[in-house]
Each structure stands twice: as C-alpha cells, then as structure tokens.
Coordinates of C-alpha atoms and ligand atoms in Angstrom, one line a residue:
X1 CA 0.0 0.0 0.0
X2 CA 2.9 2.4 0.3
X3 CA 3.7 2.7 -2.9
X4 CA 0.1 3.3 -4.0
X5 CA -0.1 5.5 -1.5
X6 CA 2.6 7.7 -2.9
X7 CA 1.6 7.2 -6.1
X8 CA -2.1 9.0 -4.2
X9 CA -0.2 11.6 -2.8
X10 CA 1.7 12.8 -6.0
X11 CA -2.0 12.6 -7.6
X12 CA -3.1 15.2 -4.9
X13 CA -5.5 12.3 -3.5
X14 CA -3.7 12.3 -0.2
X15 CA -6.5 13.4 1.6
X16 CA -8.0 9.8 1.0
X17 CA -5.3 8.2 3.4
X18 CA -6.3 10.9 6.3
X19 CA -7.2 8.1 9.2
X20 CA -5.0 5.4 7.6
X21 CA -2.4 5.1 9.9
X22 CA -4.5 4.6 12.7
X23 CA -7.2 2.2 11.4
X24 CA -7.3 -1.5 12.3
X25 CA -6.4 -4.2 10.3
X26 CA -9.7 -4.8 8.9
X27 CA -10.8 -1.5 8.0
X28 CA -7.0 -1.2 6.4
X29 CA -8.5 -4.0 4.3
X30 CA -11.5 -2.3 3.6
X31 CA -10.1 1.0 2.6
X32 CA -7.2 -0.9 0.3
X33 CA -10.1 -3.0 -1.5
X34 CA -11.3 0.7 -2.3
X35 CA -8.6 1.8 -3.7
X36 CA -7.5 -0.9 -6.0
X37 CA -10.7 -0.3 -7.2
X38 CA -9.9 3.0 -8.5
X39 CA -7.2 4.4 -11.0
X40 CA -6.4 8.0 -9.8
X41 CA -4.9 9.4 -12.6
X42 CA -8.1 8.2 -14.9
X43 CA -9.7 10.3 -12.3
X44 CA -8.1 12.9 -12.4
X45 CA -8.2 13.1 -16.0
X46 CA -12.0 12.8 -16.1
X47 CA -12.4 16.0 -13.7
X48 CA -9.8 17.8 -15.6
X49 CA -12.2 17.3 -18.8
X50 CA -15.5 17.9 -16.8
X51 CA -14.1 21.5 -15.7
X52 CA -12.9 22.0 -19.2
X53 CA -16.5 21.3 -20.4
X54 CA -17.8 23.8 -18.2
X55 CA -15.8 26.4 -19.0
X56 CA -16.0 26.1 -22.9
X57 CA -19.8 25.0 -22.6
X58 CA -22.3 27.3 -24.9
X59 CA -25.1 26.4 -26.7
X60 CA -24.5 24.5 -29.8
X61 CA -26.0 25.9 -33.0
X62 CA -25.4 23.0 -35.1
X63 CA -28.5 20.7 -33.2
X64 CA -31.1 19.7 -35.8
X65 CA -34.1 18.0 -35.2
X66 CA -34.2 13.8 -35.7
X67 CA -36.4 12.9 -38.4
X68 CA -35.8 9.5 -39.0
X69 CA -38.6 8.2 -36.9
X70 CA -41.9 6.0 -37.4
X71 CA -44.7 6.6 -35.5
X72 CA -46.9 3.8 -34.4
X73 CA -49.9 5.1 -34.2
X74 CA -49.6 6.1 -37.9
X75 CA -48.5 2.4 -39.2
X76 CA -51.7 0.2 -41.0
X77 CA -52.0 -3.2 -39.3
X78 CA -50.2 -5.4 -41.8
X79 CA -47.3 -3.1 -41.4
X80 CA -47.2 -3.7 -37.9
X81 CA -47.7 -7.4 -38.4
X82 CA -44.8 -7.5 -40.6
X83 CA -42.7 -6.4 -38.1
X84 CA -44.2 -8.1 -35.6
X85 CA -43.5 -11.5 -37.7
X86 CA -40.2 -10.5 -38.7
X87 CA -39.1 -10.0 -34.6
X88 CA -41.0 -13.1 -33.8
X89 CA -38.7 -15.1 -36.1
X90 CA -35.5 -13.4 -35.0
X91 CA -36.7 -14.6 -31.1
X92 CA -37.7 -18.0 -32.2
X93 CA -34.0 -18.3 -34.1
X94 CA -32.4 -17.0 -30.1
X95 CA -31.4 -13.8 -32.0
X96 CA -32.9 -11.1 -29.7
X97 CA -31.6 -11.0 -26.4
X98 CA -32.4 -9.0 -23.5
X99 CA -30.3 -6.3 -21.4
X100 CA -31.5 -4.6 -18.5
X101 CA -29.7 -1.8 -16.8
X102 CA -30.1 -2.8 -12.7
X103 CA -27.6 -1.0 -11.3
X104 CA -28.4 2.7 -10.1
X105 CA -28.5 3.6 -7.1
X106 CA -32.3 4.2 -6.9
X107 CA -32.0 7.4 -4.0
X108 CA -34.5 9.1 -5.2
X109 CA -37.0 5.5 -4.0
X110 CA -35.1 5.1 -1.4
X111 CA -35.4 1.5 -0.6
X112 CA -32.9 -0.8 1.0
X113 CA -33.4 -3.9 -1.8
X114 CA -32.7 -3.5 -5.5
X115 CA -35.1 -1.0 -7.2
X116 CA -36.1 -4.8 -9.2
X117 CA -37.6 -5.8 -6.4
X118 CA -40.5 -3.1 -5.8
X119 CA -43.4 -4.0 -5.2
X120 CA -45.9 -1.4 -6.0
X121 CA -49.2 -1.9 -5.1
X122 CA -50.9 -4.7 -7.5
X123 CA -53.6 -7.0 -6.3
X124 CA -50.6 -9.6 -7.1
X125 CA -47.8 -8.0 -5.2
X126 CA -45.5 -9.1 -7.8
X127 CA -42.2 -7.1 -8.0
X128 CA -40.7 -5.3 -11.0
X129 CA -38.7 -8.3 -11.7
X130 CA -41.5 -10.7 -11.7
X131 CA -43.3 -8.7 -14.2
X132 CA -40.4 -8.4 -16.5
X133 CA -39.4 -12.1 -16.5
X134 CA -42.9 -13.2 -16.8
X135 CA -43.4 -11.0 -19.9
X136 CA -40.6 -12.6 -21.5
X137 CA -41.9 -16.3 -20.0
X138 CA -45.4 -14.9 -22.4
X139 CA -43.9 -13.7 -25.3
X140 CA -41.6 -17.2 -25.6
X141 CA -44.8 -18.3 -25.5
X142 CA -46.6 -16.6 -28.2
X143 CA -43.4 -17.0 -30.5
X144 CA -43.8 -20.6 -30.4
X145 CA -47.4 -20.7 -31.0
X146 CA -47.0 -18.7 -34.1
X147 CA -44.8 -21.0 -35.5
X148 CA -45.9 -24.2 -33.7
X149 CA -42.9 -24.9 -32.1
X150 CA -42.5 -27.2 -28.8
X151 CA -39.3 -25.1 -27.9
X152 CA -36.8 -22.4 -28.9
X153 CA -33.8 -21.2 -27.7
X154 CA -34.7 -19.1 -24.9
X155 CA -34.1 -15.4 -24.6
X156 CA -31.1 -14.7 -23.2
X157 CA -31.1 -12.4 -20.3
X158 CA -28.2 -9.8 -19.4
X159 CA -28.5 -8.2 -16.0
X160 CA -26.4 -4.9 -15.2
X161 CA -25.8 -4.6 -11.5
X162 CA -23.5 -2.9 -9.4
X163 CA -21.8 -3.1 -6.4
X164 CA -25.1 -2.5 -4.2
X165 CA -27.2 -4.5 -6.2
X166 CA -25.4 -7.3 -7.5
X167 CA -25.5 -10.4 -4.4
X168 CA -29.2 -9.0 -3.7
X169 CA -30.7 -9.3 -7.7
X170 CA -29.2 -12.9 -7.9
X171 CA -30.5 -14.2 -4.5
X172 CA -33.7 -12.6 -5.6
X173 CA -33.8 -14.2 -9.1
X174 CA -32.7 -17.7 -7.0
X175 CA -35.0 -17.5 -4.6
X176 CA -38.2 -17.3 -7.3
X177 CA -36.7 -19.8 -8.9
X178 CA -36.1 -17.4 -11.9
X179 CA -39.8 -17.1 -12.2
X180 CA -40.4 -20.2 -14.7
X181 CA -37.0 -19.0 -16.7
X182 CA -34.2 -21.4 -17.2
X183 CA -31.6 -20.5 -15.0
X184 CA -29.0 -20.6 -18.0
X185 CA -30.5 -17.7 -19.8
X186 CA -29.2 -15.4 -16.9
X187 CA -25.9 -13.5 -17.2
X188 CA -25.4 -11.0 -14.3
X189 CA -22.5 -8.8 -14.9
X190 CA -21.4 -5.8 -12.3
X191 CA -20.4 -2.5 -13.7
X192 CA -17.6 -0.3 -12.5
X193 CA -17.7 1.9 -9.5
X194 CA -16.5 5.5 -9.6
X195 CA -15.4 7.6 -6.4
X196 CA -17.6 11.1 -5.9
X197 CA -15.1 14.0 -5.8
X198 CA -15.4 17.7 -4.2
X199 CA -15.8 20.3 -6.8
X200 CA -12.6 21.0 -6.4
X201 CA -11.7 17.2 -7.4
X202 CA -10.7 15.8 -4.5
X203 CA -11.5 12.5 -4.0
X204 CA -14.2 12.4 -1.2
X205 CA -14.1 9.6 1.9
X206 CA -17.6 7.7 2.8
X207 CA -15.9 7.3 6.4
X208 CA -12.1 6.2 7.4
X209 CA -11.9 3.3 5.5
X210 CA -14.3 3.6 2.7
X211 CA -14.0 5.6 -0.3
X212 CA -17.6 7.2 -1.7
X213 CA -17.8 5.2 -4.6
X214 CA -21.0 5.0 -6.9
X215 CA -21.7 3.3 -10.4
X216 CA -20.4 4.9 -13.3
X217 CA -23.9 5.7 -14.8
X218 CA -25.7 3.5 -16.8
X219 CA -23.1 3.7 -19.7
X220 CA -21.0 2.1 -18.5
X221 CA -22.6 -1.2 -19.4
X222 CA -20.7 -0.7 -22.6
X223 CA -17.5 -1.5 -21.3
X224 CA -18.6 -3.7 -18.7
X225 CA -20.2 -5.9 -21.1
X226 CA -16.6 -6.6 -22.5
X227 CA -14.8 -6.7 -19.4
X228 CA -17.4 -9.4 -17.6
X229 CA -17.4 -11.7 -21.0
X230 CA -21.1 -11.2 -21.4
X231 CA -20.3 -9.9 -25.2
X232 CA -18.2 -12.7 -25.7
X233 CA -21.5 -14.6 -24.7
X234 CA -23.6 -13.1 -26.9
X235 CA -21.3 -14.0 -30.1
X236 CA -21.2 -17.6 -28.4
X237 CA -24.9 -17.8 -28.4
X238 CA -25.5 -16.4 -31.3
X239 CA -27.7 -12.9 -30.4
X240 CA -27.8 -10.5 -33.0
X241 CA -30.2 -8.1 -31.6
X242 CA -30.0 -7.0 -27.6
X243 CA -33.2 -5.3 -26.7
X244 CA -32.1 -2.7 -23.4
X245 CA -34.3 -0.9 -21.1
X246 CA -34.3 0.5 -17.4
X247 CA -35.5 -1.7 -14.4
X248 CA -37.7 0.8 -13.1
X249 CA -40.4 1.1 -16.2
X250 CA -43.7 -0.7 -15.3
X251 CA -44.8 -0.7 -18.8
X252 CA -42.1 -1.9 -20.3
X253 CA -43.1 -4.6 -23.2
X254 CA -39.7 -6.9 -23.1
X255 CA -38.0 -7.7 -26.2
X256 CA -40.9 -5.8 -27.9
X257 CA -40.8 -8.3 -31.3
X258 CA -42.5 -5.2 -33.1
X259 CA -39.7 -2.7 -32.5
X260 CA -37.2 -5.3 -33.3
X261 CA -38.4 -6.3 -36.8
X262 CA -39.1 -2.4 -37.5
X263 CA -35.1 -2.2 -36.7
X264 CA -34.2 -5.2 -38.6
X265 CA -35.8 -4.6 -41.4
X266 CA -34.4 -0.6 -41.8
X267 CA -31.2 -2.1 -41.6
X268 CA -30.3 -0.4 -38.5
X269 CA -27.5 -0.9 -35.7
X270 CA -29.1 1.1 -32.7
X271 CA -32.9 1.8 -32.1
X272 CA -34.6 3.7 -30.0
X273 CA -38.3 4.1 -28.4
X274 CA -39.6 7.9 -27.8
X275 CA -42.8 9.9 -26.4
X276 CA -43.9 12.8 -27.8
X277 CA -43.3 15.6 -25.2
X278 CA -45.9 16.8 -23.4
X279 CA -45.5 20.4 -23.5
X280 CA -41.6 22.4 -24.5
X281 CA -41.0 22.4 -21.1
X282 CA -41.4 19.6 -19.8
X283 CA -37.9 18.4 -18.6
X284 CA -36.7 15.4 -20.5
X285 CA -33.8 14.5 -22.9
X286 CA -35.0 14.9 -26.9
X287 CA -33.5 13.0 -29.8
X288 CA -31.4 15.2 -32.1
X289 CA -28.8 15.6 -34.5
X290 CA -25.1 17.0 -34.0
X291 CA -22.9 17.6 -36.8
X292 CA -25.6 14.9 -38.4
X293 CA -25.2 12.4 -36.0
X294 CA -28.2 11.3 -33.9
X295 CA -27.7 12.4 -29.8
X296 CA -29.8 12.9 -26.7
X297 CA -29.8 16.9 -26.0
X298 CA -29.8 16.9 -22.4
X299 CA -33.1 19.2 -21.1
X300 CA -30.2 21.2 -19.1
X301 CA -28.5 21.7 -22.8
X302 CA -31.4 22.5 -24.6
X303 CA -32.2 26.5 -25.3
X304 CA -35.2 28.3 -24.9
X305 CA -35.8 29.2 -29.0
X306 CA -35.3 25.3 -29.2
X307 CA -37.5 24.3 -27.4
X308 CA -40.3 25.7 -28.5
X309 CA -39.4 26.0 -32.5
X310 CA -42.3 24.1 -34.1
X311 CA -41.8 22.8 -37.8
X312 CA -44.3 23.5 -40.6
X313 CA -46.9 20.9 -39.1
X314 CA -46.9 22.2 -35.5
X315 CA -45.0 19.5 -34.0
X316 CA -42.4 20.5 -31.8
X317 CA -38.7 20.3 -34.0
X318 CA -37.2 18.6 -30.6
X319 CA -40.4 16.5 -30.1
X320 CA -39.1 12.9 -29.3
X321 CA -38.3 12.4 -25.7
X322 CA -35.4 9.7 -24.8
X323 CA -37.3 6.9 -22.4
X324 CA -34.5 4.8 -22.4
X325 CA -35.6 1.4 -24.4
X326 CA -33.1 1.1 -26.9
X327 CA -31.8 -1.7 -28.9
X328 CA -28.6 -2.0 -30.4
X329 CA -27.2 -4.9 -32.8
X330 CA -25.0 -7.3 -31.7
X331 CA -22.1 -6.1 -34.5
X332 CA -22.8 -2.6 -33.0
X333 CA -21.7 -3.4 -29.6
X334 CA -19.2 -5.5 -30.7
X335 CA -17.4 -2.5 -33.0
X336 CA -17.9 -0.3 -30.2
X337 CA -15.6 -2.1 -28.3
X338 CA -13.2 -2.5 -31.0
X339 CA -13.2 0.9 -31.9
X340 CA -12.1 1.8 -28.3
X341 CA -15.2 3.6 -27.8
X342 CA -16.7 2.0 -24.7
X343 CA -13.9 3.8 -22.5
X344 CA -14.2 7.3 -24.0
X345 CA -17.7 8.3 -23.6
X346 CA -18.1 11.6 -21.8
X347 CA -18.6 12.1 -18.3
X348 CA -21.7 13.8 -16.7
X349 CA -21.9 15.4 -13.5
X350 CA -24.5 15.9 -10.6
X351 CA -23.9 18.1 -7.8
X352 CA -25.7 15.5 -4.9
X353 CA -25.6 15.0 -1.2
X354 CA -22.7 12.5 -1.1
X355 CA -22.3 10.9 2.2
X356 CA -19.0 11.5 3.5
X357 CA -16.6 11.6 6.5
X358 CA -16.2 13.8 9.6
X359 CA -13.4 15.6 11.0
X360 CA -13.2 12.0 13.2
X361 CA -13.5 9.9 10.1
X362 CA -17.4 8.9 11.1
X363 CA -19.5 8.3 8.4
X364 CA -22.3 11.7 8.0
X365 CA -25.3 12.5 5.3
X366 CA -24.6 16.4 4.9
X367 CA -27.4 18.7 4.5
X368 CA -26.1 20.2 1.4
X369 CA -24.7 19.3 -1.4
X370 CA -21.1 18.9 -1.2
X371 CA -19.8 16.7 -4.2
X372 CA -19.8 15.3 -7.9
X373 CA -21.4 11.9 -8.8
X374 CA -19.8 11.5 -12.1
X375 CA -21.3 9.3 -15.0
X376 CA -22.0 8.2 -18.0
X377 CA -24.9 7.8 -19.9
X378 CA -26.2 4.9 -22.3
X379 CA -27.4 7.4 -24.9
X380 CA -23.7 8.6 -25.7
X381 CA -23.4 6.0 -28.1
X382 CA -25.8 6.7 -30.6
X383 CA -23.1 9.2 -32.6
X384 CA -21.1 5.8 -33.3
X385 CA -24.2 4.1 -34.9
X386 CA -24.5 4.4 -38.9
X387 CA -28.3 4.2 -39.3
X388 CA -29.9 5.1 -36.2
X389 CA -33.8 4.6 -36.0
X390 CA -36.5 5.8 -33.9
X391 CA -40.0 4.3 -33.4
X392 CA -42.6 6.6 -31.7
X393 CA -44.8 4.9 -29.2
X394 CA -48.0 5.7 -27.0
X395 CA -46.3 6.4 -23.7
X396 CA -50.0 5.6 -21.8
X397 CA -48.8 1.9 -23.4
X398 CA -45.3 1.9 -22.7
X399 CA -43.7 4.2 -20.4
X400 CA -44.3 5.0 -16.6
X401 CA -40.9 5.1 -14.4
X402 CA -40.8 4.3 -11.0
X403 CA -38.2 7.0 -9.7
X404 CA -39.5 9.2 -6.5
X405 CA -40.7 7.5 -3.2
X406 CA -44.5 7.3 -2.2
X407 CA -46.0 10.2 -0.7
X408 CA -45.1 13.2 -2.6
X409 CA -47.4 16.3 -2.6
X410 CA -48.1 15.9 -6.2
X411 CA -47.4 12.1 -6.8
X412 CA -44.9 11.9 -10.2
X413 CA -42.9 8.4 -11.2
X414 CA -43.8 7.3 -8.1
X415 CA -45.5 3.9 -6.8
X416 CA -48.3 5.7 -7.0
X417 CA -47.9 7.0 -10.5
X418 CA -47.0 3.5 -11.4
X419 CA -49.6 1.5 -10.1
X420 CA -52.2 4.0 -12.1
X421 CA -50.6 3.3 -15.3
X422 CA -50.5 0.1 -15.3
X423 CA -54.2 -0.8 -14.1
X424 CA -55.6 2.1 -16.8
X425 CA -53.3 0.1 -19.3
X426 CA -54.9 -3.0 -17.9
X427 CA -58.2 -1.4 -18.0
X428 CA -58.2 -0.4 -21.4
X429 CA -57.2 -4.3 -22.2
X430 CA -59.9 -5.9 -20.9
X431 CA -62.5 -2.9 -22.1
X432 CA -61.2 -3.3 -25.5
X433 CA -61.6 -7.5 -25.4
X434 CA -65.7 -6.9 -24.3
X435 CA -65.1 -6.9 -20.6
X436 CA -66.6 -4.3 -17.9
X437 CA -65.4 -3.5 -14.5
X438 CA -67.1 -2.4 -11.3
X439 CA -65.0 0.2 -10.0
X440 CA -66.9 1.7 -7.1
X441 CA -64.8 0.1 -4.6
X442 CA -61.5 0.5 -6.7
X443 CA -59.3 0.8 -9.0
X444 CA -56.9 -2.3 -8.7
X445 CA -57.2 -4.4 -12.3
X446 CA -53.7 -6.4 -13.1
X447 CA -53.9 -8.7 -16.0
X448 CA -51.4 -11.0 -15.4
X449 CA -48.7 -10.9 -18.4
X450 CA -48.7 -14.9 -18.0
X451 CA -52.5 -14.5 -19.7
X452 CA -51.2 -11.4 -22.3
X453 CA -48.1 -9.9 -23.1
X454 CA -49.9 -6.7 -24.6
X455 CA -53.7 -7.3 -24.4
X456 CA -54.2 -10.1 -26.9
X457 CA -56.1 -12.8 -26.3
X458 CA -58.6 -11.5 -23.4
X459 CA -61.4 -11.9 -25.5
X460 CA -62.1 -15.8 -24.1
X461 CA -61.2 -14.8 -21.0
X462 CA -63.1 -11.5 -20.2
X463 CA -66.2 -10.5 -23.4
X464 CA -69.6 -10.1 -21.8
X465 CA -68.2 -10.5 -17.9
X466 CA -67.8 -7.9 -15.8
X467 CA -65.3 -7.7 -13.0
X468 CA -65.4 -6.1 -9.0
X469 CA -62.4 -4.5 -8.5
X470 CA -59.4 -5.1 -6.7
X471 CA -59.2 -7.9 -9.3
X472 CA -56.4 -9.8 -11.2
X473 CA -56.7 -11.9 -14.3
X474 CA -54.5 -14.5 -13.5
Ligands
UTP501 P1 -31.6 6.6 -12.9 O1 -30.7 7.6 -13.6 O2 -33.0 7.0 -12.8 O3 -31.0 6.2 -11.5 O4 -31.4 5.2 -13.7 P2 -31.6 5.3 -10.3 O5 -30.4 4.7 -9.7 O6 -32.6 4.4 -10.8 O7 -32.2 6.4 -9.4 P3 -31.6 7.6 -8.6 O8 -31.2 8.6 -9.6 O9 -30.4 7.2 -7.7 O10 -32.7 8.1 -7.7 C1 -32.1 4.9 -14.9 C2 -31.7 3.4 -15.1 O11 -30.3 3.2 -15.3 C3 -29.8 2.3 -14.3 C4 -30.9 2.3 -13.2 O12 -30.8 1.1 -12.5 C5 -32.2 2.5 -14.0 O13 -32.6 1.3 -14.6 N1 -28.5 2.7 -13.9 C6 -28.3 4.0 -13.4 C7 -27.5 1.8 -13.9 O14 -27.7 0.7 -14.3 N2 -26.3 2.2 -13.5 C8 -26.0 3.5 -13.1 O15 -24.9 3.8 -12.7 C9 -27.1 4.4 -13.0

C-alpha cells in the first residue's frame, strides 16, 4: 500500500489516506479493496475534462431535429404485423436477447433492496422483476405458437448490476426460482464503481476506511459488457439483436418483437423508443442531430428558441423524448468495443448529497450538497451508430418510471404514478376485449402478463363479464 499510496499523494489524492495510519487491520483492508478499485490518474483526467467542459460550454448551433422516426400510431395493421412477424422469427431463431440496466443507485426511491424488487401496489404483489421475467416467459410463448414450435432457444437475459445491487438481484432471481426461466438464460454482470469528488476534485471519503464510490452511470454497461465476458456470450450464443431498457419502467413490453423487426428490417444498428413531449417544457432529454449524428440533447443543454421551435406541421422540432428502451445490434456493440469507444464516452456530472466523513472519520449524510457523482450515460453511443432509427410509441402503453418514493405532494414516477398506469393500461385491455369493471370500490385491475403480453387474447377470457375491483386476471 505504500507505494500506492505515494503514487495518491503525488495525484493530490492524499486526503484519501487521512485516518489510515491509525485504522485497524480490517478496515485497512476495507479502505485498500477501495482503492485498487480506482485508478487515480483516470480520475483525475475525467475532472480535468468535466471543468474544461464547463468552462467552454455554450449552446450549440449545429442541433437539428431527428427525423428518422416512425410513428406507431400512424402504421396500418399489416405493417405492424410484418414487423411483428419479422421480430418473432428473430426470437424463435435466439437472435434477440435482453439487457436490462439494474444497477443505479435508486435514491430518489429510497429503498434498501434492488429497485427490481419493488413491489408497487398490485392485487398480485409481484415485483418489478417478476413482471419483467414473466413477460418474456409470455412472449416465448406466443413465439412458439406462431410458428408451432415445442421449444426455442430461450431469450437470453443480461442483467447490469453494481456493487449495491449485484448479491441481492441474484438471490432474488434464486429464490423465485427465476420465475419459470431457465436459470442458464441469466448473465449478471457488475459495472464499474467510480469515487464522488469535491468540486474542487478531491476524492471524497464515505468514512475512514471507505472511499464514496457509486456506479459509473448507466453507460458504462458498454465496457462492462466486455470486461465481464457477457459480449463474448452473446457471439457464443448467437444474439444478433439485444433489446435494453431500465428496471424501473412498469410498462415496459420486453423484447418488444415489433420494434425489433421495425429495426431489422431498416437495416439499422441502434434503435430507440420515444414519447412525444408533453408540452416544450417539460424536462426530459429529446432525440437530435449534432454535426448529423443522432444524440440525446440533455433538457439542461437545450435553449429556450429550441424548445419551443415548431416545424411547418406544429410539431415541436425537438419532439421525441429519450425513455431509455433502446436496442442495439450485436455487430454494434461489438465494433464499439473495437473501436475503443466503450472507454471514451463523456462524463456527466450531478452536484448531490454524497455521504462522506467527519473531521473524526465517522460516516455523515450532509445537509447540502457537497460533491460530484460522475457518470456516464447509455445514450452517448448513438453518434457511433451508422443508421440510427427511432420508433414513436403511446407512452399511456409503454412508459411510466418508478423513480420518486411514495408520498409526494403531487405524486410523479412514483408507486403511486405506477400503479395508475399500469391498471388504466390493464383497463383499457380488458374494455377493448368486451369486458366491464365495477370500480366503485376501486381501482386495482392487473392482468397477469402470464394471460397477455400486450392485451391479446382476453377476448375468451373476459367478453360479456364484468369484473369487481381489486381484481387480477391470472
Ligand atoms: P436513474 O438515472 O433513474 O437512476 O437510472 P436510479 O439509480 O434508478 O435512481 P436515482 O437517480 O439514484 O434516484 C435509470 C436506469 O439506469 C440504471 C438504473 O438502475 C435504472 O434502470 N442505472 C443507473 C444503472 O444501471 N447504472 C447506473 O450507474 C445508473
């Protein structure tokens, strides 16, 4: 540790090693685990590039809209069922695999398990993970009645965690005996941790002997997908198409066979789902084009004039909000690797309450906030992709994030957010396949995605009945 230690000091991370000298054994352990964790100068570097950026940041005149997307709504029914057909046979083959990002922190929720294992409110009490993996058990299941198949290869699953969340996801997925998915299918992988520094850089202690480290933002899956073999797993297995999207979205259709024929058959290398904003101001990231490659503009990066600049048919020039459900081909991820991208993607910073050490080296949650979470984002890929396609969806259908705990004055992605979505989605299933509900009591219908992946197939099940709510097709 001495020499690292120096090799600290000379780095101006000194500060780090404040209470070393006098720590036990153990927690000398525990700090030195830490900091063989972490590469200084890499560090170092990435500040020195984030205060650069803030110095030379101005609004960039060279944004243009992104036009290159289909709307769903606007698609006639054989169109859809093309694609549909075409992702079907791309799952049946075990082309399409799955990749969920599962390891943020979740502090906004504030819960002590992985945000995965949520359970919002449903008459079922399932968790988020539940939902997910039984939505994938479903659509299996539709792909081999289509084609009349006893079996296929089975979607293969790639879980993101991180530090926090890693022992936790797997016991959970153990425990529920993987929900009625073969254990095989699963590859958990951890992504990198990243200390929290001071605004002026420094390094920032959790307590004595702990370093405040969190993830290094969703994209880092990128790299970490190389470093933990899972790309090498993909190429094994033969996926050509990874569907991605965020743990915390209680709509979320998995491996959505629709979006993936509509990429397949464009020919394109990275896809991505958006939502119409609701109004200019409403604070999300928009698809755009830099220098003519496609990009996320940041809501903090975005001017006013943007904004609200309308194009000849009303709709709003930066209109397609970012929600996070992307896809990417296989030969995609694989070139971003080899093109030594997956280690140069930019930084972002948030100014947060970072939990950090007293004068005594005790662990304290400040009041204010006193240091940089640095990360990076999934979205900073998309420049690298050569034909980048957007499908726009009905975000009533597809998008509802569980981010905020229960309880706010006005509720928004919260459990309580969530759990409306989902039963008005649910409603609107069973309305639509003949069925009525008697909601004087309540609100609470689930349909369980083990009966329909997306509201087929009700019609048996629910036409000319009407249901008392709480309720769950099951
Ligand atoms: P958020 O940025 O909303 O973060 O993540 P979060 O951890 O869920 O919540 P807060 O900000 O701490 O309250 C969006 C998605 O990206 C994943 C999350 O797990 C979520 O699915 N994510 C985020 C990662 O996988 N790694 C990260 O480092 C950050």
């Amino acid at each position: 540790m001495d020499a690292k230690r120096l090799r600290w000091e000379q780095a101006g991370q000194g500060q780090v090693f404040k209470w070393f000298d006098k720590l036990t054994g153990d927690q000398k352990k525990q700090l030195e685990d830490d900091i063989n964790e972490i590469d200084v100068d890499q560090i170092n570097n990435i500040y020195k590039k984030l205060l650069e950026d803030k110095v030379t940041q101005k609004i960039n005149l060279t944004y243009h809209g992104f036009e290159n997307v289909k709307t769903l709504d606007s698609l006639t029914d054989e169109q859809k069922t093309r694609w549909q057909s075409i992702g079907y046979q791309l799952v049946s083959e075990g082309k399409v695999g799955v990749l969920l990002l599962a390891g943020g922190q979740a502090t906004r929720l504030g819960t002590l398990v992985p945000k995965g294992q949520y359970d919002i409110g449903l008459p079922s009490k399932k968790s988020l993970f539940q939902l997910q993996a039984e939505r994938v058990l479903k659509l299996e299941t539709l792909v081999k009645n289509h084609f009349k198949l006893a079996t296929i290869k089975p979607v293969q699953w790639y879980i993101m965690t991180s530090r926090a969340t890693h022992d936790p996801t797997i016991k959970f997925f153990e425990d529920n005996s993987y929900f009625g998915l073969k254990k095989d299918s699963f590859f958990f992988f951890q992504q990198t941790m990243i200390p929290c520094v001071t605004p002026e850089g420094k390094i920032i202690n959790e307590s004595c002997c702990k370093v405040s480290l969190s993830p290094n933002g969703n994209g880092g899956l990128y790299h970490s997908l190389v470093t933990s073999g899972a790309i090498e797993d993909m190429r094994a297995k033969g996926v050509q198409y990874v569907s991605q999207y965020c743990v915390d979205n209680v709509l979320i259709k998995m491996v959505d066979p629709l979006f993936i024929g509509f990429m397949h058959d464009s020919g394109s290398d990275c896809a991505a789902k958006v939502v119409a904003k609701i109004d200019p101001e409403e604070p999300v990231g928009v698809m755009a084009l830099e220098n003519n490659k496609p990009c996320v503009l940041e809501y903090s990066e975005i001017d006013k004039e943007s904004k609200y600049l309308r194009e000849a048919n009303g709709r709003l020039t930066f209109n397609y909000a970012h929600i996070c459900i992307n896809a990417f081909s296989f030969e995609f991820l694989d070139r971003l690797s080899k093109e030594g991208r997956t280690t140069q993607l930019p930084y972002h910073v948030a100014f947060k309450k970072i939990p950090c050490a007293d004068d005594a080296g005790q662990r304290i949650n400040p009041d204010a906030n006193n240091g940089w979470k640095m990360e990076m984002f999934v979205f900073d890929v998309f420049p690298y992709s050569k034909h980048m396609v957007c499908l726009e969806v009905d975000r009533s259908e597809e998008f509802s994030p569980l981010k905020n705990n229960a309880g706010m004055a006005v509720p928004k992605d919260s459990p309580e957010t969530c759990l409306q979505d989902i039963c008005r989605l649910h409603r609107r299933y069973i309305e639509r396949a003949g069925g009525k509900l008697d909601d004087s009591n309540s609100n609470l219908i689930e349909v369980s995605p083990l009966v329909s992946y997306a509201g087929e197939s009700l019609e048996s099940r629910v036409q000319g009945h009407q249901f008392t709510l709480p309720h769950h097709i099951e």
